[in-house]
Coordinates of C-alpha atoms in Angstrom, one line a residue:
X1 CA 19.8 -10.4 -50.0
X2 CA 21.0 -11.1 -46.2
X3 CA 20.7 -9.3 -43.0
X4 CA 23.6 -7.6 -43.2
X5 CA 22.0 -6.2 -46.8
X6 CA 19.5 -4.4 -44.6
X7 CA 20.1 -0.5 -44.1
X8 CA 20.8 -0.1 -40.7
X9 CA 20.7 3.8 -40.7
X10 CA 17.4 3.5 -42.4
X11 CA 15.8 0.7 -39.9
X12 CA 17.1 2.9 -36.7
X13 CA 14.9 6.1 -38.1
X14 CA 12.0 4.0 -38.8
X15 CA 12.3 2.3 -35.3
X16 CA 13.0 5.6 -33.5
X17 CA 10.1 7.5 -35.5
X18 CA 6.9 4.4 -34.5
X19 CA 8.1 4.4 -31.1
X20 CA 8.0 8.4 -30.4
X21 CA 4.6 8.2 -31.8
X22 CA 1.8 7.7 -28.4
X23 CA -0.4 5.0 -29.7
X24 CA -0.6 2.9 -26.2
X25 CA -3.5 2.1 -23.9
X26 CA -2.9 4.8 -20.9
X27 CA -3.4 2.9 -17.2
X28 CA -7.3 2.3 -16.5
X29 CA -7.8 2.2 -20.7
X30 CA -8.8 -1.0 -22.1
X31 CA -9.1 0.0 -25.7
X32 CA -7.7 2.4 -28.2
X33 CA -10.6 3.5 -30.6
X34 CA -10.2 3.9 -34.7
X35 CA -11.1 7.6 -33.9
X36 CA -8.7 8.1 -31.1
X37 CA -6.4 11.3 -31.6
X38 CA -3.4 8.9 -31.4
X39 CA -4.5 7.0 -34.2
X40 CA -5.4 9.3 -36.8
X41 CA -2.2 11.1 -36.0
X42 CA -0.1 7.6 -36.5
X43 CA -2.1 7.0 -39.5
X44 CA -1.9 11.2 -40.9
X45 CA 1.5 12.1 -39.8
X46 CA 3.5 8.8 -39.4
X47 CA 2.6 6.0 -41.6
X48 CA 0.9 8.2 -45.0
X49 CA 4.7 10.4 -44.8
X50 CA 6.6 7.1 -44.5
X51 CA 5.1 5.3 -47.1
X52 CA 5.6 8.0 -49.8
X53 CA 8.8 7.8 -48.8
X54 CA 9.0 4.3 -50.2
X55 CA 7.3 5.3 -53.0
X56 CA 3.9 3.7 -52.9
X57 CA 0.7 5.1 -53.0
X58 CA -1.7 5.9 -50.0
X59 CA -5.2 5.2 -48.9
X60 CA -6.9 6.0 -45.2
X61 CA -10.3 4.9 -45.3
X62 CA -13.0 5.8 -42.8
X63 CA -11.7 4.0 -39.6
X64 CA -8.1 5.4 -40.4
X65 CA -6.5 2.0 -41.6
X66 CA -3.8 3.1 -43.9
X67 CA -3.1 1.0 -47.1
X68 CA 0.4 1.3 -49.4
X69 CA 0.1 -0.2 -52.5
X70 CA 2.8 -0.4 -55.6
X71 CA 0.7 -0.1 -58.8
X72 CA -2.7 -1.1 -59.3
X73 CA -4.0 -4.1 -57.0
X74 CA -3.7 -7.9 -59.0
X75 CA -4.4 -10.1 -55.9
X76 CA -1.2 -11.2 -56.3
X77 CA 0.1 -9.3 -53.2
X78 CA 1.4 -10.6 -49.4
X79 CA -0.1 -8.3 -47.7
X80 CA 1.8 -6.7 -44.7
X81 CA -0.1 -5.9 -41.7
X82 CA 0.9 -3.8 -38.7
X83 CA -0.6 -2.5 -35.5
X84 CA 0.5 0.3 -33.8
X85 CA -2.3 0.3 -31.1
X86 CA 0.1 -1.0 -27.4
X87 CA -1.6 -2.9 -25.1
X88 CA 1.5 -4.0 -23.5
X89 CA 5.2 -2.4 -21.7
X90 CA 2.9 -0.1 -19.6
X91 CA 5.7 0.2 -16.7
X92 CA 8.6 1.2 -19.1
X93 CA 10.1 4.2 -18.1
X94 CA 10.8 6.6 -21.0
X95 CA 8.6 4.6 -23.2
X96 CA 8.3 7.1 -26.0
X97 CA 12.1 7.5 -26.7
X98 CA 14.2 4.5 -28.6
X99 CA 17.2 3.5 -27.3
X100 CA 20.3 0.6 -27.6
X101 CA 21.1 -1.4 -25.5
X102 CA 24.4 -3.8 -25.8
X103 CA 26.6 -4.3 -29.0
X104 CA 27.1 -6.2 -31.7
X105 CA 25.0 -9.4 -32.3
X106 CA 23.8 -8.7 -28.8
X107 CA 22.3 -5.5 -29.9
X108 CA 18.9 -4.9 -28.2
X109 CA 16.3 -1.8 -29.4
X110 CA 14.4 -0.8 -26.8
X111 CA 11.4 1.2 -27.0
X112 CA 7.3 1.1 -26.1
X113 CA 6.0 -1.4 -29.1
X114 CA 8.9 -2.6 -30.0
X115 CA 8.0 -6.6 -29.6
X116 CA 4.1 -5.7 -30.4
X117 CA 4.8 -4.3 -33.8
X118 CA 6.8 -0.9 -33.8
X119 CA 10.1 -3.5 -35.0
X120 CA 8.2 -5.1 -37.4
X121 CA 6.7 -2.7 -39.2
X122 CA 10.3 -0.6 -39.7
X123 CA 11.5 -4.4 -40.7
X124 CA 8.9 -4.3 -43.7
X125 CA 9.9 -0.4 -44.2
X126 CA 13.2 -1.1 -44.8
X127 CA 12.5 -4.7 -46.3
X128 CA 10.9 -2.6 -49.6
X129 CA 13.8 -0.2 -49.7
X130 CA 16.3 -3.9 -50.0
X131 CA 13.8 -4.8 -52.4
X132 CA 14.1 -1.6 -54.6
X133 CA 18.0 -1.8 -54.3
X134 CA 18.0 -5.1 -55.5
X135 CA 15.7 -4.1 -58.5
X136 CA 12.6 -6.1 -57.4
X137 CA 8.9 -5.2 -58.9
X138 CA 7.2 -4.3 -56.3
X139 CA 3.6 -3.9 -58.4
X140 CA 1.7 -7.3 -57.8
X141 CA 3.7 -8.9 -54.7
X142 CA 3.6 -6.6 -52.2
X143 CA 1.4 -4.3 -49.9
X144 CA 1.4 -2.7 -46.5
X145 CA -0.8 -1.8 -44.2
X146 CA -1.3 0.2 -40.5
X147 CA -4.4 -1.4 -39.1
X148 CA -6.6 1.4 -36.5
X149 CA -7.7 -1.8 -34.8
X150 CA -7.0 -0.8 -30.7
X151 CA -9.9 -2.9 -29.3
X152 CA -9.8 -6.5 -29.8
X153 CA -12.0 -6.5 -32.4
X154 CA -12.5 -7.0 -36.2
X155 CA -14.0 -4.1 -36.6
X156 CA -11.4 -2.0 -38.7
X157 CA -9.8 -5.4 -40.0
X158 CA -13.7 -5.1 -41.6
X159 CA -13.4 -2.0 -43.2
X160 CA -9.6 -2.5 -44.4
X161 CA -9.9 -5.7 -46.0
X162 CA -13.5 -4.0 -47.5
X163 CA -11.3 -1.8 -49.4
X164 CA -9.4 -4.3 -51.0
X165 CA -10.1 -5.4 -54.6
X166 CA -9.3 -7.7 -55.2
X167 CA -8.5 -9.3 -52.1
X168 CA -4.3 -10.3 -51.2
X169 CA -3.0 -13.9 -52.0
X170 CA -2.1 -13.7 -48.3
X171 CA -1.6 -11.5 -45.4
X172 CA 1.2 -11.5 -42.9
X173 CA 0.1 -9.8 -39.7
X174 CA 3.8 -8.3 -38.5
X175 CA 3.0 -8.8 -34.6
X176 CA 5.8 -10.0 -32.3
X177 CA 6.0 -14.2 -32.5
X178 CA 9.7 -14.2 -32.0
X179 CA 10.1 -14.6 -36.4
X180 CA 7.9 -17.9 -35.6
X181 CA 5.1 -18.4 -38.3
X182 CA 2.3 -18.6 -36.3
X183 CA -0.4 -21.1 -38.4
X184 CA -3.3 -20.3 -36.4
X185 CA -5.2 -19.3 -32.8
X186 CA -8.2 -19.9 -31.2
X187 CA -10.9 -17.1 -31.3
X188 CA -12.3 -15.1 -28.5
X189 CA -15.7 -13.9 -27.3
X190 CA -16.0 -11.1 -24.3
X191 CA -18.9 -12.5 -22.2
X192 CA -20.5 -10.0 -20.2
X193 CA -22.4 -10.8 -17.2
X194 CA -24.4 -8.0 -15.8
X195 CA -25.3 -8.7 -11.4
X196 CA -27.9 -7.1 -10.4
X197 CA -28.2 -5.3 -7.3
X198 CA -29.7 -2.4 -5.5
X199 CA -28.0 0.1 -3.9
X200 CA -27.9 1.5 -0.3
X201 CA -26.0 3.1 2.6
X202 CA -23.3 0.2 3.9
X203 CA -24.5 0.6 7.2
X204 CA -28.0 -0.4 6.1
X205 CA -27.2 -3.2 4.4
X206 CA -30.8 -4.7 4.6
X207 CA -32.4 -2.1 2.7
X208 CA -30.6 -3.0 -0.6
X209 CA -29.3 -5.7 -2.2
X210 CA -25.7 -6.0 -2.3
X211 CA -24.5 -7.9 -5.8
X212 CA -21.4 -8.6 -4.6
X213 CA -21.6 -11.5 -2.5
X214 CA -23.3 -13.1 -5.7
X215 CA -19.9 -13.0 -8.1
X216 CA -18.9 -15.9 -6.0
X217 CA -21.7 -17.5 -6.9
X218 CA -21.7 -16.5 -10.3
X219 CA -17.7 -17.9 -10.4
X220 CA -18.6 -20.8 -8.6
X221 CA -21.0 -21.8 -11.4
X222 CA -18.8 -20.9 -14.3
X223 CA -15.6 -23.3 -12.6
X224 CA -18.3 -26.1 -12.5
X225 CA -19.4 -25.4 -16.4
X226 CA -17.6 -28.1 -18.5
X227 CA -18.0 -26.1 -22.3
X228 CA -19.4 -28.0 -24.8
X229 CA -16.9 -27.5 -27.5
X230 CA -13.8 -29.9 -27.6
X231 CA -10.4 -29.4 -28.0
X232 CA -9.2 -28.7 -31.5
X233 CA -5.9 -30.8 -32.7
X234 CA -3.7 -27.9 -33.8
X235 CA -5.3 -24.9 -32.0
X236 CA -5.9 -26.7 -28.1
X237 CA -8.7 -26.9 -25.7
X238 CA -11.6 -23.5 -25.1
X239 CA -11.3 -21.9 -22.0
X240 CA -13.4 -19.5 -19.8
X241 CA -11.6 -17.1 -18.0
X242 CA -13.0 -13.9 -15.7
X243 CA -10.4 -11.0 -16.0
X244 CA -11.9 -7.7 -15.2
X245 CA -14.4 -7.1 -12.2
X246 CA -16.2 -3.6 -11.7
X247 CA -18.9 -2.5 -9.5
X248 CA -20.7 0.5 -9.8
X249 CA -21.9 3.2 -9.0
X250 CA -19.0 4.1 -6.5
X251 CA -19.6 6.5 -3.7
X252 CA -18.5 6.6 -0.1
X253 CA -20.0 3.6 1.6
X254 CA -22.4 2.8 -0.6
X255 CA -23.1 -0.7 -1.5
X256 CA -23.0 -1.1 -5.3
X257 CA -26.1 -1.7 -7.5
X258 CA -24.3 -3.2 -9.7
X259 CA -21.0 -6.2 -10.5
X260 CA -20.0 -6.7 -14.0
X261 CA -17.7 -9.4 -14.3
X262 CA -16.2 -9.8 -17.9
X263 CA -15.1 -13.4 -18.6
X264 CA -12.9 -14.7 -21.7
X265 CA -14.1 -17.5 -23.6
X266 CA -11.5 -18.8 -25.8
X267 CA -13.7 -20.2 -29.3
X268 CA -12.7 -22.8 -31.7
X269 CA -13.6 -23.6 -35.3
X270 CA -17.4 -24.2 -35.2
X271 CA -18.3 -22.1 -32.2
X272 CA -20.7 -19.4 -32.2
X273 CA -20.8 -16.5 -30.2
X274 CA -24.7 -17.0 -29.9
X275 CA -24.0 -20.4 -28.6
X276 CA -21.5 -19.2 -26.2
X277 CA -23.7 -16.8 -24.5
X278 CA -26.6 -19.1 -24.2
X279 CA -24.2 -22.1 -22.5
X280 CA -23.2 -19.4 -20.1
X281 CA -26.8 -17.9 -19.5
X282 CA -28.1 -21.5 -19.2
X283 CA -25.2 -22.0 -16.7
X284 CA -26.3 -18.9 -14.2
X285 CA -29.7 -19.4 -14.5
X286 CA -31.9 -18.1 -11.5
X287 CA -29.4 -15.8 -10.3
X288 CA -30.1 -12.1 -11.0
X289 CA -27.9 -11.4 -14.2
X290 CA -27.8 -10.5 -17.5
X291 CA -25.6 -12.6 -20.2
X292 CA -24.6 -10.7 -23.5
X293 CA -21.6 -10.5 -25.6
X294 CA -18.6 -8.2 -26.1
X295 CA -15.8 -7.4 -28.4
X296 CA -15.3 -11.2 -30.6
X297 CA -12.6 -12.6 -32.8
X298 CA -12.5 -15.3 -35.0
X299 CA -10.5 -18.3 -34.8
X300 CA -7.7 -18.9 -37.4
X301 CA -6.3 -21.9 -39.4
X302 CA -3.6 -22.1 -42.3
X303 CA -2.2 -24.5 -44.0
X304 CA 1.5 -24.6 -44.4
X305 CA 1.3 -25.5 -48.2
X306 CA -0.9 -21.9 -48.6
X307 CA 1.2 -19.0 -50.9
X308 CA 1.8 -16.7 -48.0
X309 CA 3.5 -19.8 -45.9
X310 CA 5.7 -20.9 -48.8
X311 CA 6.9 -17.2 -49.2
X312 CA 8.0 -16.7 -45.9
X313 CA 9.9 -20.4 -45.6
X314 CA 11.6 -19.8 -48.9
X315 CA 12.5 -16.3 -47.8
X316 CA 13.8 -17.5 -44.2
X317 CA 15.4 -20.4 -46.7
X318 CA 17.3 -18.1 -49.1
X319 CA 18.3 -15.0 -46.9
X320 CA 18.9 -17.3 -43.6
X321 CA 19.5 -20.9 -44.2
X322 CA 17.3 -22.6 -42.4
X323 CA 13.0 -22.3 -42.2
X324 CA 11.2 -20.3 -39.8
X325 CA 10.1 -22.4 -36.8
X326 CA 5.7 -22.7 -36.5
X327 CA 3.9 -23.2 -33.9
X328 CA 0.0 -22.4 -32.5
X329 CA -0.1 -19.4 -29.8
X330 CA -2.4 -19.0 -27.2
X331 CA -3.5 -15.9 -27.7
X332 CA -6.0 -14.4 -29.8
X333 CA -5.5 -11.7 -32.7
X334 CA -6.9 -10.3 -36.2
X335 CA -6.1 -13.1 -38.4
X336 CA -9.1 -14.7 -38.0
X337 CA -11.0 -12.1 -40.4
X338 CA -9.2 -12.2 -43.0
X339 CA -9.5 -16.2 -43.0
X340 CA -13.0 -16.2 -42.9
X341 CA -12.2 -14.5 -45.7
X342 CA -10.6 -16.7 -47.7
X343 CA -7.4 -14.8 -47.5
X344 CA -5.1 -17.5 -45.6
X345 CA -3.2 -15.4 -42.8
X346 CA -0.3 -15.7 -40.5
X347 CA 1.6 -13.5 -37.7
X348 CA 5.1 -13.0 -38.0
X349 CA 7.4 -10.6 -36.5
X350 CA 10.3 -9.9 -34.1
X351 CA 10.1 -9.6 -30.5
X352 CA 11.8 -11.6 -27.6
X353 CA 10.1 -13.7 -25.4
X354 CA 10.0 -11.8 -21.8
X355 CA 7.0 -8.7 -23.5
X356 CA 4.6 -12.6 -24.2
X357 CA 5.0 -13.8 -20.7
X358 CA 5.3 -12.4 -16.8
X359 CA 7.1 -9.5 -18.1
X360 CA 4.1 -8.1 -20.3
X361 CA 4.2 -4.6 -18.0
X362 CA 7.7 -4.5 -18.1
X363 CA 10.8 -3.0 -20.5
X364 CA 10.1 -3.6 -24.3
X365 CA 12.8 -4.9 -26.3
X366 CA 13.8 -6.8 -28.9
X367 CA 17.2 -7.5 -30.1
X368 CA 18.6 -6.2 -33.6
X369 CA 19.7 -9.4 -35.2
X370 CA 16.0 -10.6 -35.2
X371 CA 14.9 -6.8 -36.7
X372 CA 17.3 -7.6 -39.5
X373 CA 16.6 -11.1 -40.1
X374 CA 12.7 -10.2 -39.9
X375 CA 13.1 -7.9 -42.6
X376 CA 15.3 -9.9 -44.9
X377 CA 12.9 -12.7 -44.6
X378 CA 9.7 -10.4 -45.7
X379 CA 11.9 -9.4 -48.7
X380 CA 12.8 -12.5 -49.2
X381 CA 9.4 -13.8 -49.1
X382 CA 8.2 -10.9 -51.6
X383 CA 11.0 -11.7 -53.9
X384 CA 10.2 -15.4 -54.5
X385 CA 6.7 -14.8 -55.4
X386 CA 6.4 -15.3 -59.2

């Protein structure tokens, strides 16, 4: 099994079908819930049609995670995970329709999602339709899932991996890292801090109390805080970042009674969001604000000896010739659940590098080659499991 082995017709109307489906974050939306119309309609009428199409059996649980399976579960399996919930390409115009760009080896697909997961998951699509063509079992090594999570949260990874029994050998989250194994991020605890204020007329300032002059102080405070929890080895240093500001209520010159400033605090191994919220509480103490915590996720660690590692290298191995590169992002994602379950679990998917850095808003692309090598590797990877 190669690349080339891939069906191109097949992976083109997979990639064209995720990408027409709306499952993005609208402008002013910060989260995508389980129950959003958008999600149970990619979870209904995109990924449950698909996967009987491949042949497996389907599951939607309560929070409209969608589970394929080949037979009865052994705990055997890689599992497969995708998210179609788009955070990301929120300037591209035409989002909704897929499109080529280039030819040849310099073959891009563009499309909203492509680089978040929309590639990645037609890459595992057609990676079981190589696998059946090449007469590989499929019960015991290999299952796939659509994940409802839209929030930054563990909160349907919860209820999916709930559902499993018994739990996979391993889990490959099928996010954009370039087809780079990614062993591991740091976790990630919204802090919310609540300024209190009263409100009144701007041109009587005096007979309120404006809370907006007091997010410098608040800031001022927080660049001073040196956080108690060292830098890891492998996953880096914590870090507290502000990166959403709101005031409220908003009326014609009316001075808020209200700032909330929501600040990410990047967690390592042995960090508790308890103990997060309390250093930053301690930190602002006297000033009129309440400290409490938001949307959390777990930090993530795997070892490169675990099954679902060795899979993928001796899948890059066989069907490409060389291992797939590692490496430790700096951002935070889902796999941190399913470790803390005991289930070791990496990202790995296709995406180029512009959609990770300054280009986040911009065109989302990702070039074919790395489609087809993604989904020879994941067969690859099922194939070599014994």
């Amino acid at each position: 099994m190669t690349p080339r082995d891939v069906d191109g017709d097949l992976l083109w109307a997979l990639f064209e079908r995720f990408v027409a489906a709306e499952t993005h974050a609208r402008v002013g939306e910060n989260r995508v819930a389980p129950d959003d119309p958008r999600i149970v309609s990619f979870a209904l009428d995109v990924a449950v049609p698909t996967f009987t199409e491949l042949g497996g059996d389907t599951h939607v649980d309560e929070l409209n995670n969608v589970v394929c399976t080949f037979g009865e579960l052994r705990g055997s399996e890689l599992l497969f995970v995708a998210y179609p919930a788009l955070h990301h390409g929120n300037e591209m115009a035409d989002p909704l329709r897929a499109r080529r760009d280039g030819a040849g080896d310099d073959e891009r697909w563009i499309g909203l999602g492509a680089g978040q997961s929309k590639a990645a998951l037609a890459a595992v699509c057609a990676a079981v339709d190589l696998l059946r063509r090449n007469d590989v079992p499929l019960a015991g090594k290999v299952a796939i899932a659509v994940s409802s999570e839209g929030g930054s949260s563990h909160v349907s990874a919860g209820a999916l991996y709930g559902g499993l029994d018994p739990l996979p050998v391993g889990a490959v989250l099928v996010v954009g890292t370039e087809n780079r194994i990614s062993l591991g991020n740091r976790g990630r605890v919204d802090v919310v801090v609540e300024i209190h204020g009263r409100a009144t007329h701007s041109s009587s300032p005096w007979l309120g109390e404006n809370p907006i002059p007091l997010v410098a102080d608040v800031q001022a405070r927080l660049a001073a805080l040196s956080l108690r929890s060292k830098a890891h080895p492998l996953l880096g240093p914590p870090a507290l970042v502000p990166y959403k500001l709101e005031c409220g209520p908003i009326a014609p010159h009316t001075i808020p009674a209200w700032c909330r400033l929501v600040l990410d605090r990047r967690t390592l191994p042995g960090d508790t969001e308890e103990a997060v919220v309390t250093e930053i509480s301690e930190a602002l103490a006297g000033l009129p604000v309440n400290v409490s915590a938001g949307p959390s996720m777990l930090p993530a660690l795997v070892d490169e000896s675990d099954t679902v590692v060795q899979a993928l290298q001796k899948g890059a191995v066989g069907v490409l010739g060389r291992p797939l590169e590692t490496f430790f992002p700096p951002y935070t994602f889902d796999a941190g659940h399913p470790c803390s379950l005991g289930v070791p679990t990496v990202m790995c998917g296709p995406s180029s590098p512009e959609i990770a850095g300054a280009g986040i808003l911009g065109e989302d692309g990702v070039p074919l080659r790395e489609i087809r090598a993604a989904a020879a590797v994941y067969a690859g990877a099922v194939a070599s499991l014994r």
